[in-house]
mmCIF file of C-alpha atoms and ligand atoms in Angstrom:
data_model
loop_
_atom_site.group_PDB
_atom_site.id
_atom_site.type_symbol
_atom_site.label_atom_id
_atom_site.label_comp_id
_atom_site.label_asym_id
_atom_site.label_seq_id
_atom_site.Cartn_x
_atom_site.Cartn_y
_atom_site.Cartn_z
ATOM 1 C CA MET A 1 -4.716 -6.988 -13.183
ATOM 2 C CA ARG A 2 -2.667 -8.902 -16.216
ATOM 3 C CA ILE A 3 -6.328 -8.712 -17.724
ATOM 4 C CA ARG A 4 -6.193 -5.664 -18.144
ATOM 5 C CA SER A 5 -2.428 -5.002 -18.181
ATOM 6 C CA ASP A 6 -3.064 -7.061 -21.872
ATOM 7 C CA ASP A 7 -5.143 -4.782 -22.890
ATOM 8 C CA PHE A 8 -3.000 -1.687 -21.802
ATOM 9 C CA ARG A 9 0.087 -3.166 -23.589
ATOM 10 C CA ARG A 10 -1.814 -4.065 -27.138
ATOM 11 C CA ASP A 11 -3.040 -1.030 -27.966
ATOM 12 C CA GLY A 12 0.464 0.477 -27.072
ATOM 13 C CA ARG A 13 -0.281 2.293 -24.045
ATOM 14 C CA ALA A 14 2.959 2.483 -21.512
ATOM 15 C CA ILE A 15 2.341 1.444 -18.329
ATOM 16 C CA VAL A 16 4.714 2.718 -15.213
ATOM 17 C CA LEU A 17 4.637 0.825 -11.835
ATOM 18 C CA VAL A 18 5.781 1.834 -8.158
ATOM 19 C CA PRO A 19 5.690 -1.068 -5.597
ATOM 20 C CA THR A 20 5.099 0.622 -2.849
ATOM 21 C CA MET A 21 4.217 -1.574 0.976
ATOM 22 C CA GLY A 22 1.294 1.536 1.011
ATOM 23 C CA TYR A 23 1.417 4.322 4.925
ATOM 24 C CA LEU A 24 2.024 6.838 1.518
ATOM 25 C CA HIS A 25 4.441 9.793 2.311
ATOM 26 C CA ASP A 26 6.375 12.737 0.147
ATOM 27 C CA GLY A 27 8.669 10.621 -0.698
ATOM 28 C CA HIS A 28 6.228 8.225 -2.299
ATOM 29 C CA VAL A 29 3.939 10.900 -4.159
ATOM 30 C CA SER A 30 7.395 11.597 -5.612
ATOM 31 C CA LEU A 31 7.403 8.696 -7.229
ATOM 32 C CA LEU A 32 4.084 8.388 -8.368
ATOM 33 C CA THR A 33 4.143 12.334 -9.688
ATOM 34 C CA ALA A 34 7.251 11.808 -11.767
ATOM 35 C CA GLY A 35 5.302 7.976 -13.081
ATOM 36 C CA ARG A 36 2.697 9.915 -14.015
ATOM 37 C CA ALA A 37 5.186 12.126 -16.417
ATOM 38 C CA ARG A 38 6.508 8.629 -17.572
ATOM 39 C CA GLY A 39 3.916 6.716 -19.654
ATOM 40 C CA ASP A 40 -0.127 6.629 -19.968
ATOM 41 C CA ILE A 41 -0.785 4.714 -17.435
ATOM 42 C CA LEU A 42 0.311 4.702 -13.861
ATOM 43 C CA VAL A 43 -0.310 1.616 -11.333
ATOM 44 C CA LEU A 44 0.559 2.340 -7.958
ATOM 45 C CA SER A 45 1.168 -1.525 -6.210
ATOM 46 C CA ILE A 46 0.439 -1.391 -2.122
ATOM 47 C CA PHE A 47 1.812 -5.153 -1.094
ATOM 48 C CA VAL A 48 3.501 -5.206 2.552
ATOM 49 C CA ASN A 49 5.368 -8.479 1.361
ATOM 50 C CA PRO A 50 5.536 -10.664 4.001
ATOM 51 C CA THR A 51 8.425 -12.222 3.001
ATOM 52 C CA GLN A 52 11.146 -9.059 2.934
ATOM 53 C CA PHE A 53 10.258 -9.020 6.684
ATOM 54 C CA GLY A 54 13.148 -11.208 9.284
ATOM 55 C CA PRO A 55 11.049 -13.589 12.472
ATOM 56 C CA ASN A 56 11.737 -10.313 14.378
ATOM 57 C CA GLU A 57 10.959 -7.204 12.815
ATOM 58 C CA ASP A 58 7.791 -5.484 11.809
ATOM 59 C CA TYR A 59 5.917 -7.041 9.807
ATOM 60 C CA ALA A 60 2.421 -7.308 12.009
ATOM 61 C CA ARG A 61 2.834 -3.677 12.799
ATOM 62 C CA TYR A 62 3.764 -2.108 9.528
ATOM 63 C CA PRO A 63 1.352 0.664 8.984
ATOM 64 C CA ARG A 64 -1.168 0.925 6.991
ATOM 65 C CA ASP A 65 -4.065 3.087 6.516
ATOM 66 C CA LEU A 66 -4.642 2.228 2.453
ATOM 67 C CA ALA A 67 -8.455 4.430 2.743
ATOM 68 C CA GLY A 68 -5.471 7.358 2.765
ATOM 69 C CA ASP A 69 -3.484 5.627 0.316
ATOM 70 C CA LEU A 70 -6.285 5.335 -2.082
ATOM 71 C CA ALA A 71 -6.279 9.424 -1.985
ATOM 72 C CA LYS A 72 -3.603 10.809 -1.746
ATOM 73 C CA ALA A 73 -3.510 8.253 -4.931
ATOM 74 C CA HIS A 74 -6.234 9.461 -6.753
ATOM 75 C CA ALA A 75 -4.206 12.610 -6.235
ATOM 76 C CA ALA A 76 -1.851 11.876 -7.872
ATOM 77 C CA GLY A 77 -3.488 11.160 -11.119
ATOM 78 C CA VAL A 78 -3.011 6.902 -10.597
ATOM 79 C CA ASP A 79 -4.805 4.420 -12.863
ATOM 80 C CA PHE A 80 -4.781 1.491 -10.712
ATOM 81 C CA ALA A 81 -3.521 0.971 -7.077
ATOM 82 C CA PHE A 82 -3.180 -3.248 -7.125
ATOM 83 C CA VAL A 83 -4.042 -4.299 -3.847
ATOM 84 C CA PRO A 84 -2.982 -8.353 -3.794
ATOM 85 C CA THR A 85 -3.343 -10.036 -0.421
ATOM 86 C CA ALA A 86 -0.445 -11.748 0.860
ATOM 87 C CA ALA A 87 -2.780 -15.212 -0.013
ATOM 88 C CA ALA A 88 -3.495 -13.907 -3.393
ATOM 89 C CA MET A 89 0.481 -12.790 -3.742
ATOM 90 C CA TYR A 90 1.512 -16.437 -2.435
ATOM 91 C CA PRO A 91 -1.128 -19.007 -2.137
ATOM 92 C CA ARG A 92 1.567 -22.005 -1.267
ATOM 93 C CA ALA A 93 5.013 -21.107 0.572
ATOM 94 C CA PRO A 94 7.395 -20.105 -2.881
ATOM 95 C CA LEU A 95 9.949 -22.374 -3.955
ATOM 96 C CA THR A 96 11.782 -20.081 -6.564
ATOM 97 C CA ARG A 97 13.925 -16.391 -4.726
ATOM 98 C CA ILE A 98 15.970 -14.816 -6.296
ATOM 99 C CA VAL A 99 19.548 -13.865 -5.046
ATOM 100 C CA VAL A 100 21.142 -11.621 -6.335
ATOM 101 C CA ASP A 101 25.340 -11.877 -5.335
ATOM 102 C CA THR A 102 27.675 -8.842 -4.176
ATOM 103 C CA LEU A 103 25.924 -6.040 -4.229
ATOM 104 C CA THR A 104 24.453 -7.972 -1.040
ATOM 105 C CA ASP A 105 27.625 -8.693 0.850
ATOM 106 C CA GLY A 106 27.660 -5.030 3.041
ATOM 107 C CA LEU A 107 24.536 -2.167 4.213
ATOM 108 C CA CYS A 108 21.789 -4.098 5.369
ATOM 109 C CA SER A 109 22.133 -7.171 3.370
ATOM 110 C CA PRO A 110 23.919 -9.015 6.284
ATOM 111 C CA ARG A 111 21.924 -7.280 8.991
ATOM 112 C CA ARG A 112 18.442 -8.034 7.595
ATOM 113 C CA PRO A 113 19.309 -11.967 6.592
ATOM 114 C CA GLY A 114 17.127 -12.566 3.331
ATOM 115 C CA HIS A 115 15.979 -9.363 3.258
ATOM 116 C CA PHE A 116 16.938 -8.590 -0.219
ATOM 117 C CA VAL A 117 15.915 -12.033 -1.025
ATOM 118 C CA GLY A 118 12.496 -10.525 0.099
ATOM 119 C CA VAL A 119 12.182 -7.017 -2.056
ATOM 120 C CA ALA A 120 13.788 -8.858 -5.594
ATOM 121 C CA SER A 121 11.966 -11.676 -5.908
ATOM 122 C CA VAL A 122 8.375 -10.150 -5.099
ATOM 123 C CA VAL A 123 9.585 -7.229 -7.347
ATOM 124 C CA ALA A 124 9.788 -9.916 -10.065
ATOM 125 C CA LYS A 125 6.320 -11.053 -9.069
ATOM 126 C CA LEU A 126 4.942 -7.572 -9.249
ATOM 127 C CA PHE A 127 6.673 -7.069 -13.013
ATOM 128 C CA HIS A 128 5.619 -10.264 -13.988
ATOM 129 C CA VAL A 129 1.616 -9.934 -13.041
ATOM 130 C CA VAL A 130 1.835 -5.851 -13.955
ATOM 131 C CA GLN A 131 4.085 -5.893 -16.354
ATOM 132 C CA PRO A 132 5.040 -2.209 -17.112
ATOM 133 C CA HIS A 133 7.834 -0.867 -19.107
ATOM 134 C CA VAL A 134 8.415 1.440 -17.071
ATOM 135 C CA ALA A 135 9.438 1.027 -12.302
ATOM 136 C CA ILE A 136 10.471 4.009 -10.075
ATOM 137 C CA PHE A 137 11.922 3.249 -7.047
ATOM 138 C CA GLY A 138 13.539 5.890 -4.090
ATOM 139 C CA GLU A 139 16.913 6.036 -4.010
ATOM 140 C CA LYS A 140 16.758 6.472 0.493
ATOM 141 C CA ASP A 141 16.467 2.654 -0.341
ATOM 142 C CA TYR A 142 19.542 2.683 -2.255
ATOM 143 C CA GLN A 143 20.978 -1.138 -2.410
ATOM 144 C CA GLN A 144 17.343 -2.217 -2.959
ATOM 145 C CA LEU A 145 17.193 0.288 -5.718
ATOM 146 C CA MET A 146 20.494 -1.633 -7.189
ATOM 147 C CA VAL A 147 19.582 -5.042 -6.306
ATOM 148 C CA ILE A 148 16.667 -4.405 -8.536
ATOM 149 C CA ARG A 149 18.566 -3.374 -11.238
ATOM 150 C CA ARG A 150 20.706 -5.467 -11.274
ATOM 151 C CA MET A 151 17.941 -8.607 -11.409
ATOM 152 C CA ALA A 152 16.070 -7.176 -14.070
ATOM 153 C CA ALA A 153 19.602 -6.622 -16.002
ATOM 154 C CA ASP A 154 20.108 -9.864 -15.240
ATOM 155 C CA LEU A 155 16.414 -11.395 -16.051
ATOM 156 C CA ASP A 156 16.233 -9.679 -19.074
ATOM 157 C CA VAL A 157 12.628 -8.642 -17.565
ATOM 158 C CA GLY A 158 12.427 -5.185 -19.824
ATOM 159 C CA VAL A 159 11.580 -3.172 -17.631
ATOM 160 C CA GLU A 160 13.094 0.138 -17.233
ATOM 161 C CA ILE A 161 14.561 1.267 -13.540
ATOM 162 C CA VAL A 162 13.938 4.879 -12.451
ATOM 163 C CA GLY A 163 15.268 6.133 -9.576
ATOM 164 C CA MET A 164 14.342 9.591 -7.991
ATOM 165 C CA PRO A 165 15.905 11.413 -4.793
ATOM 166 C CA ILE A 166 15.227 11.021 -1.329
ATOM 167 C CA VAL A 167 12.901 13.630 -0.136
ATOM 168 C CA ARG A 168 12.978 15.060 3.364
ATOM 169 C CA GLU A 169 11.335 17.140 5.739
ATOM 170 C CA ARG A 170 11.909 20.207 5.875
ATOM 171 C CA ASP A 171 14.303 19.479 8.810
ATOM 172 C CA GLY A 172 15.854 17.323 7.517
ATOM 173 C CA LEU A 173 14.552 14.073 8.360
ATOM 174 C CA ALA A 174 14.126 11.871 5.596
ATOM 175 C CA MET A 175 11.378 10.236 4.910
ATOM 176 C CA SER A 176 9.657 7.100 5.619
ATOM 177 C CA SER A 177 6.739 4.951 7.036
ATOM 178 C CA ARG A 178 8.572 4.140 9.557
ATOM 179 C CA ASN A 179 8.492 7.708 10.904
ATOM 180 C CA ALA A 180 5.230 7.350 11.876
ATOM 181 C CA TYR A 181 7.081 4.454 14.868
ATOM 182 C CA LEU A 182 8.746 8.006 16.392
ATOM 183 C CA SER A 183 7.711 9.425 19.501
ATOM 184 C CA SER A 184 8.556 13.608 19.480
ATOM 185 C CA ASP A 185 11.678 13.187 22.116
ATOM 186 C CA GLU A 186 13.141 10.053 18.693
ATOM 187 C CA ARG A 187 11.626 12.330 15.792
ATOM 188 C CA VAL A 188 14.063 14.646 17.540
ATOM 189 C CA ARG A 189 16.858 12.723 17.810
ATOM 190 C CA ALA A 190 16.231 10.644 14.420
ATOM 191 C CA LEU A 191 17.468 14.054 13.048
ATOM 192 C CA SER A 192 21.111 13.273 13.748
ATOM 193 C CA LEU A 193 21.209 10.991 10.834
ATOM 194 C CA SER A 194 20.710 13.317 8.298
ATOM 195 C CA ARG A 195 23.224 15.632 10.264
ATOM 196 C CA ALA A 196 25.572 12.896 10.480
ATOM 197 C CA LEU A 197 25.528 12.283 6.428
ATOM 198 C CA ALA A 198 26.041 16.153 6.325
ATOM 199 C CA ALA A 199 29.046 16.127 8.870
ATOM 200 C CA ALA A 200 30.238 13.761 6.052
ATOM 201 C CA GLU A 201 29.924 15.182 3.295
ATOM 202 C CA ALA A 202 31.489 19.226 4.864
ATOM 203 C CA ARG A 203 34.631 16.988 5.483
ATOM 204 C CA PHE A 204 34.511 15.670 1.485
ATOM 205 C CA ARG A 205 34.252 19.476 0.811
ATOM 206 C CA ASP A 206 37.249 20.094 3.246
ATOM 207 C CA GLY A 207 39.190 17.593 0.966
ATOM 208 C CA GLU A 208 38.615 14.497 3.012
ATOM 209 C CA ARG A 209 38.318 11.016 0.933
ATOM 210 C CA ALA A 210 39.694 9.145 3.526
ATOM 211 C CA ALA A 211 36.866 6.813 4.986
ATOM 212 C CA THR A 212 37.981 6.169 8.119
ATOM 213 C CA ALA A 213 38.258 9.928 8.859
ATOM 214 C CA LEU A 214 34.519 10.821 6.627
ATOM 215 C CA ILE A 215 33.057 7.799 8.688
ATOM 216 C CA ALA A 216 34.235 8.839 11.788
ATOM 217 C CA ALA A 217 33.112 12.699 10.614
ATOM 218 C CA ALA A 218 28.982 10.785 10.614
ATOM 219 C CA LYS A 219 29.078 8.925 13.661
ATOM 220 C CA ALA A 220 30.533 12.315 15.927
ATOM 221 C CA GLU A 221 26.815 13.381 15.087
ATOM 222 C CA ILE A 222 24.891 10.337 15.982
ATOM 223 C CA ALA A 223 22.553 11.353 18.945
ATOM 224 C CA ASP A 224 23.101 9.994 22.506
ATOM 225 C CA GLY A 225 20.004 7.283 22.453
ATOM 226 C CA VAL A 226 20.729 6.011 19.368
ATOM 227 C CA THR A 227 22.532 2.963 18.005
ATOM 228 C CA VAL A 228 24.078 3.165 14.807
ATOM 229 C CA ASP A 229 23.331 -0.670 13.263
ATOM 230 C CA TYR A 230 26.089 0.744 10.225
ATOM 231 C CA VAL A 231 28.002 3.529 8.477
ATOM 232 C CA GLU A 232 29.577 2.566 5.218
ATOM 233 C CA LEU A 233 31.267 3.952 2.798
ATOM 234 C CA VAL A 234 31.225 1.345 -0.938
ATOM 235 C CA ASP A 235 31.499 2.372 -4.220
ATOM 236 C CA THR A 236 27.586 3.537 -5.711
ATOM 237 C CA ASP A 237 28.313 1.057 -8.507
ATOM 238 C CA THR A 238 29.247 -2.338 -6.819
ATOM 239 C CA LEU A 239 28.474 -0.996 -3.893
ATOM 240 C CA GLN A 240 32.021 -2.406 -2.848
ATOM 241 C CA PRO A 241 33.423 -0.588 0.418
ATOM 242 C CA VAL A 242 35.452 2.237 -0.462
ATOM 243 C CA ASP A 243 38.849 2.816 1.602
ATOM 244 C CA THR A 244 40.042 6.358 -0.225
ATOM 245 C CA ILE A 245 36.882 8.530 -2.275
ATOM 246 C CA VAL A 246 38.310 8.033 -5.767
ATOM 247 C CA ARG A 247 35.157 7.998 -7.820
ATOM 248 C CA PRO A 248 31.347 8.200 -6.440
ATOM 249 C CA ALA A 249 30.869 6.973 -2.982
ATOM 250 C CA LEU A 250 27.903 6.666 -1.547
ATOM 251 C CA LEU A 251 28.083 7.016 2.695
ATOM 252 C CA ALA A 252 25.064 4.889 3.855
ATOM 253 C CA LEU A 253 24.008 3.894 8.060
ATOM 254 C CA ALA A 254 21.398 2.577 9.406
ATOM 255 C CA ALA A 255 20.484 3.003 12.874
ATOM 256 C CA PHE A 256 17.740 2.526 15.961
ATOM 257 C CA VAL A 257 15.959 4.933 17.103
ATOM 258 C CA GLY A 258 14.362 3.589 19.875
ATOM 259 C CA LYS A 259 13.025 0.336 18.726
ATOM 260 C CA THR A 260 12.237 2.219 14.666
ATOM 261 C CA ARG A 261 15.066 1.145 12.365
ATOM 262 C CA LEU A 262 16.265 4.363 9.913
ATOM 263 C CA ILE A 263 18.741 4.543 6.938
ATOM 264 C CA ASP A 264 19.650 7.395 4.813
ATOM 265 C CA ASN A 265 22.611 8.044 2.658
ATOM 266 C CA ARG A 266 24.191 11.099 0.591
ATOM 267 C CA VAL A 267 26.302 10.745 -2.664
ATOM 268 C CA LEU A 268 29.481 12.019 -1.955
ATOM 269 C CA SER A 269 31.088 13.203 -5.807
ATOM 270 C CA GLY A 270 32.520 15.356 -7.918
HETATM 271 O O1 PAF B 301 10.288 0.174 -0.815
HETATM 272 C C1 PAF B 301 9.869 -1.007 -0.472
HETATM 273 O O2 PAF B 301 8.807 -0.130 -0.148
HETATM 274 C C2 PAF B 301 9.642 -2.164 -0.589
HETATM 275 O O3 PAF B 301 11.130 -3.280 -0.599
HETATM 276 C C3 PAF B 301 9.090 -2.821 -2.721
HETATM 277 C C4 PAF B 301 10.166 -2.021 -3.531
HETATM 278 C C5 PAF B 301 7.887 -2.665 -2.276
HETATM 279 C C6 PAF B 301 9.126 -4.550 -2.466
HETATM 280 O O4 PAF B 301 8.221 -5.177 -1.538
#
């Protein structure tokens, strides 16, 4: 991959990278479509990164479908799929880790210790191997996007970080590879996540600005049998908690539907 990227860069071609863990859905395809329009060489990476999963998380059973992914990649105009093995990415346990502070004070970070260190570190590695000019990430993982953007700026990696809007199923469920885990019954209950965000946004549109009221409005929509991990209102730039909305704020939530942990978010502004 590095040799190819060196050649493309020497020829003045703009390289766009869409990093993923595979099991591609239409949200990923929207990133690839955006990437296709932004550069000359479109690279998709597929790597289920072990270092961003906690010991009790779903690394081993994370859904994988390389043949299906490559067909979707081809249809979306991908030039290269970079699909390294874990042994190639981590020939030995790394001693170097990238820690992004304060942006990881809340939301998913305290609930998934080590997760964002794993993400920031593997994305830095992917950037060094693929050497893209542009990299594209989804806003469903809003905290991830902010962490990567800051890591790239702080370390002068010279990669433009682009965020793309959440893609939803027709009924509102945010697309996620983990939706594949849901039974049909859980799939119905999972809809309460996007409904919760919509309910809070409706209160916001009615003039409510207090975090406690907006968070309560969201929690009230969460279906029975769904366990809220968190519902938080944070500043869209700093990700620090907001008491009263005076500038754009992110309402973000995570919840367990059965054993499946899903996240969703919505920006409240204007
Ligand atoms: O969002 C993902 O799929 C992963 O966290 C990423 C950015 C590919 C890093 O492993």
